[in-house]
Amino acid sequence: MPSILAPLESFLAQTQSLLALAQADDWEAFETHMAERQAKLPALGESQFLIAITKAGLVDEAKSLIQAIQATDQQIVEVAESSKAKISEQLRQSIKATKAVVAYKGL
């Protein structure tokens, strides 16, 4: 019999995979995997699932998994913000270089 917590464990594994993709700057794959993960989110809030966790006495374990998911999500946000800052800086440098070339050519 599969663990009652398997959906949360799977969701955590997917979240960790998303973090790895973000850290690798593989945003295209990240988007695809994020869509897959988000499709599973509603099932985690279903009454039957939550009742089963409570009846099995696994509330603390479920809370721990949810906290791990939230912590990993926060890491993803931090990586995304860092990546965004790097891209913004690269764009600023590119704009400066373009302006310098245009000024040099007198265009």
Coordinates of N, CA and C in Angstrom, one line a residue:
M1 N 0.8 -1.2 0.0 CA 0.0 0.0 0.0 C 0.9 1.2 0.0
P2 N 0.6 2.2 -0.9 CA 1.4 3.4 -1.0 C 1.2 4.2 0.3
S3 N 2.3 5.0 0.6 CA 2.2 5.8 1.7 C 1.1 6.9 1.5
I4 N 0.4 7.2 2.6 CA -0.6 8.3 2.5 C 0.1 9.6 2.2
L5 N 1.4 9.8 2.6 CA 2.1 11.0 2.3 C 2.8 11.1 1.0
A6 N 2.6 10.0 0.2 CA 3.3 9.9 -1.1 C 3.0 11.2 -2.0
P7 N 1.8 11.7 -2.1 CA 1.6 12.9 -2.9 C 2.4 14.1 -2.4
L8 N 2.5 14.3 -1.1 CA 3.4 15.4 -0.6 C 4.9 15.1 -0.9
E9 N 5.3 13.8 -0.7 CA 6.7 13.5 -1.0 C 7.0 13.7 -2.4
S10 N 6.1 13.3 -3.3 CA 6.3 13.5 -4.8 C 6.3 15.0 -5.1
F11 N 5.5 15.8 -4.5 CA 5.4 17.2 -4.7 C 6.8 17.9 -4.2
L12 N 7.3 17.4 -3.1 CA 8.6 17.9 -2.6 C 9.7 17.5 -3.6
A13 N 9.7 16.3 -4.1 CA 10.7 15.9 -5.1 C 10.6 16.7 -6.3
Q14 N 9.4 17.0 -6.8 CA 9.3 17.9 -8.0 C 9.8 19.3 -7.7
T15 N 9.5 19.8 -6.5 CA 10.0 21.1 -6.1 C 11.5 21.2 -6.1
Q16 N 12.1 20.1 -5.6 CA 13.6 20.0 -5.5 C 14.1 20.0 -6.9
S17 N 13.4 19.3 -7.8 CA 13.9 19.2 -9.2 C 13.8 20.6 -9.9
L18 N 12.7 21.3 -9.5 CA 12.6 22.7 -10.0 C 13.7 23.6 -9.6
L19 N 14.1 23.4 -8.3 CA 15.2 24.2 -7.8 C 16.5 23.9 -8.6
A20 N 16.7 22.6 -8.9 CA 17.9 22.2 -9.6 C 17.9 22.9 -11.0
L21 N 16.7 22.9 -11.6 CA 16.6 23.5 -13.0 C 16.9 25.0 -12.9
A22 N 16.3 25.6 -11.9 CA 16.5 27.1 -11.7 C 18.0 27.4 -11.5
Q23 N 18.7 26.6 -10.7 CA 20.1 26.8 -10.4 C 20.9 26.6 -11.7
A24 N 20.5 25.7 -12.6 CA 21.2 25.5 -13.8 C 20.8 26.5 -14.9
D25 N 19.9 27.4 -14.6 CA 19.4 28.4 -15.5 C 18.7 27.8 -16.7
D26 N 18.0 26.7 -16.5 CA 17.3 26.0 -17.5 C 15.8 26.4 -17.3
W27 N 15.5 27.6 -17.7 CA 14.1 28.1 -17.4 C 13.1 27.5 -18.4
E28 N 13.5 27.1 -19.5 CA 12.5 26.5 -20.4 C 12.0 25.2 -19.8
A29 N 12.9 24.3 -19.4 CA 12.5 23.1 -18.7 C 11.8 23.4 -17.4
F30 N 12.2 24.4 -16.7 CA 11.6 24.8 -15.5 C 10.1 25.1 -15.7
E31 N 9.8 25.9 -16.7 CA 8.4 26.2 -17.0 C 7.5 24.9 -17.2
T32 N 8.1 24.0 -18.0 CA 7.4 22.8 -18.3 C 7.1 22.0 -17.0
H33 N 8.1 21.8 -16.2 CA 8.0 21.1 -14.9 C 7.1 21.8 -13.9
M34 N 7.2 23.1 -13.9 CA 6.3 23.9 -13.0 C 4.9 23.7 -13.3
A35 N 4.5 23.7 -14.6 CA 3.2 23.4 -15.0 C 2.7 22.0 -14.6
E36 N 3.6 21.0 -14.7 CA 3.2 19.7 -14.3 C 3.0 19.7 -12.7
R37 N 3.9 20.4 -12.0 CA 3.7 20.4 -10.5 C 2.5 21.1 -10.1
Q38 N 2.2 22.2 -10.8 CA 1.0 23.0 -10.4 C -0.3 22.2 -10.7
A39 N -0.3 21.3 -11.7 CA -1.5 20.5 -12.0 C -1.8 19.6 -10.8
K40 N -0.7 19.2 -10.0 CA -0.9 18.3 -8.9 C -1.3 19.0 -7.6
L41 N -1.2 20.3 -7.6 CA -1.5 21.1 -6.4 C -2.9 20.9 -5.8
P42 N -3.9 21.0 -6.7 CA -5.3 20.9 -6.1 C -5.5 19.6 -5.3
A43 N -4.9 18.5 -5.7 CA -5.1 17.2 -5.0 C -4.6 17.3 -3.6
L44 N -3.6 18.1 -3.3 CA -3.1 18.2 -2.0 C -4.0 18.9 -1.0
G45 N -5.0 19.6 -1.5 CA -5.9 20.3 -0.7 C -7.3 19.6 -0.6
E46 N -7.4 18.4 -1.2 CA -8.7 17.7 -1.2 C -9.0 17.2 0.2
S47 N -10.2 17.3 0.6 CA -10.7 16.9 1.9 C -10.3 15.5 2.2
Q48 N -10.5 14.6 1.3 CA -10.2 13.1 1.5 C -8.8 12.9 1.9
F49 N -7.9 13.6 1.2 CA -6.5 13.5 1.4 C -6.1 14.0 2.8
L50 N -6.7 15.1 3.2 CA -6.4 15.7 4.5 C -7.0 14.9 5.6
I51 N -8.1 14.3 5.4 CA -8.8 13.5 6.4 C -7.9 12.2 6.6
A52 N -7.4 11.6 5.5 CA -6.6 10.4 5.6 C -5.3 10.7 6.4
I53 N -4.7 11.8 6.2 CA -3.5 12.2 6.9 C -3.8 12.3 8.4
T54 N -4.9 12.9 8.7 CA -5.3 13.1 10.1 C -5.6 11.8 10.8
K55 N -6.4 10.9 10.1 CA -6.8 9.6 10.7 C -5.6 8.7 10.9
A56 N -4.6 8.9 10.0 CA -3.4 8.1 10.1 C -2.4 8.6 11.2
G57 N -2.7 9.8 11.7 CA -1.8 10.4 12.7 C -0.5 10.9 12.1
L58 N -0.6 11.4 10.9 CA 0.6 11.8 10.2 C 0.6 13.3 10.0
V59 N -0.1 14.1 10.8 CA -0.2 15.5 10.7 C 1.2 16.2 10.8
D60 N 1.9 15.8 11.8 CA 3.3 16.4 12.0 C 4.2 16.1 10.8
E61 N 4.1 14.8 10.3 CA 5.0 14.5 9.2 C 4.6 15.3 7.9
A62 N 3.2 15.5 7.8 CA 2.7 16.3 6.6 C 3.2 17.7 6.8
K63 N 3.1 18.3 8.0 CA 3.6 19.6 8.2 C 5.1 19.8 7.9
S64 N 5.8 18.8 8.2 CA 7.3 18.8 8.0 C 7.5 18.8 6.5
L65 N 6.8 18.0 5.7 CA 7.0 18.0 4.3 C 6.5 19.3 3.7
I66 N 5.4 19.9 4.1 CA 5.0 21.2 3.6 C 6.0 22.3 3.9
Q67 N 6.6 22.2 5.1 CA 7.6 23.2 5.4 C 8.8 23.1 4.5
A68 N 9.2 21.9 4.2 CA 10.3 21.6 3.2 C 10.0 22.1 1.8
I69 N 8.7 21.9 1.4 CA 8.3 22.4 0.1 C 8.4 24.0 0.1
Q70 N 7.9 24.6 1.2 CA 7.9 26.0 1.2 C 9.3 26.6 1.3
A71 N 10.2 25.9 2.0 CA 11.6 26.4 2.0 C 12.3 26.2 0.7
T72 N 12.0 25.2 0.0 CA 12.5 25.0 -1.4 C 12.0 26.0 -2.4
D73 N 10.6 26.3 -2.2 CA 10.0 27.3 -3.1 C 10.7 28.6 -2.8
Q74 N 11.0 29.0 -1.6 CA 11.7 30.2 -1.3 C 13.1 30.3 -1.9
Q75 N 13.8 29.1 -1.9 CA 15.1 29.1 -2.6 C 15.0 29.3 -4.1
I76 N 13.9 28.8 -4.7 CA 13.6 29.0 -6.1 C 13.4 30.4 -6.4
V77 N 12.6 31.1 -5.5 CA 12.4 32.5 -5.7 C 13.7 33.3 -5.7
E78 N 14.6 33.0 -4.7 CA 15.9 33.6 -4.6 C 16.8 33.4 -5.8
V79 N 16.8 32.2 -6.3 CA 17.5 31.9 -7.6 C 17.0 32.7 -8.7
A80 N 15.6 32.7 -8.8 CA 15.0 33.5 -10.0 C 15.3 35.0 -9.9
E81 N 15.3 35.5 -8.7 CA 15.6 37.0 -8.5 C 17.0 37.3 -8.9
S82 N 17.9 36.4 -8.5 CA 19.3 36.5 -8.8 C 19.5 36.5 -10.3
S83 N 18.9 35.5 -10.9 CA 19.0 35.4 -12.4 C 18.4 36.6 -13.1
K84 N 17.3 37.1 -12.6 CA 16.7 38.3 -13.2 C 17.7 39.5 -13.1
A85 N 18.3 39.6 -11.9 CA 19.2 40.7 -11.7 C 20.4 40.6 -12.7
K86 N 20.9 39.4 -12.9 CA 22.0 39.2 -13.8 C 21.6 39.5 -15.2
I87 N 20.4 39.1 -15.6 CA 20.0 39.4 -17.0 C 19.8 40.9 -17.2
S88 N 19.2 41.6 -16.1 CA 19.1 43.0 -16.2 C 20.4 43.7 -16.4
E89 N 21.4 43.3 -15.6 CA 22.7 43.9 -15.7 C 23.3 43.7 -17.1
Q90 N 23.1 42.5 -17.6 CA 23.7 42.2 -19.0 C 23.0 43.0 -20.0
L91 N 21.7 43.2 -19.9 CA 20.9 44.1 -20.8 C 21.4 45.5 -20.7
R92 N 21.6 46.0 -19.5 CA 22.1 47.4 -19.3 C 23.5 47.6 -20.0
Q93 N 24.4 46.6 -19.8 CA 25.7 46.6 -20.5 C 25.6 46.6 -22.0
S94 N 24.6 45.8 -22.5 CA 24.4 45.7 -23.9 C 23.9 47.1 -24.5
I95 N 23.0 47.7 -23.7 CA 22.5 49.0 -24.2 C 23.6 50.0 -24.2
K96 N 24.4 50.0 -23.2 CA 25.5 51.0 -23.1 C 26.5 50.7 -24.3
A97 N 26.8 49.5 -24.6 CA 27.7 49.2 -25.7 C 27.1 49.6 -27.0
T98 N 25.8 49.4 -27.2 CA 25.1 49.8 -28.4 C 25.1 51.3 -28.6
K99 N 24.9 52.0 -27.5 CA 24.9 53.5 -27.5 C 26.3 54.0 -27.9
A100 N 27.3 53.3 -27.3 CA 28.7 53.7 -27.6 C 29.1 53.5 -29.1
V101 N 28.6 52.4 -29.6 CA 28.9 52.1 -31.0 C 28.2 53.1 -31.9
V102 N 26.9 53.4 -31.6 CA 26.1 54.4 -32.4 C 26.8 55.7 -32.3
A103 N 27.2 56.1 -31.1 CA 27.9 57.4 -30.9 C 29.2 57.5 -31.7
Y104 N 29.9 56.4 -31.7 CA 31.2 56.3 -32.4 C 31.0 56.4 -33.9
K105 N 30.0 55.8 -34.4 CA 29.8 55.8 -35.8 C 29.1 57.1 -36.2
G106 N 28.6 57.9 -35.2 CA 28.0 59.2 -35.5 C 26.6 59.0 -36.1
L107 N 26.0 57.9 -35.8 CA 24.6 57.7 -36.4 C 23.5 58.4 -35.6

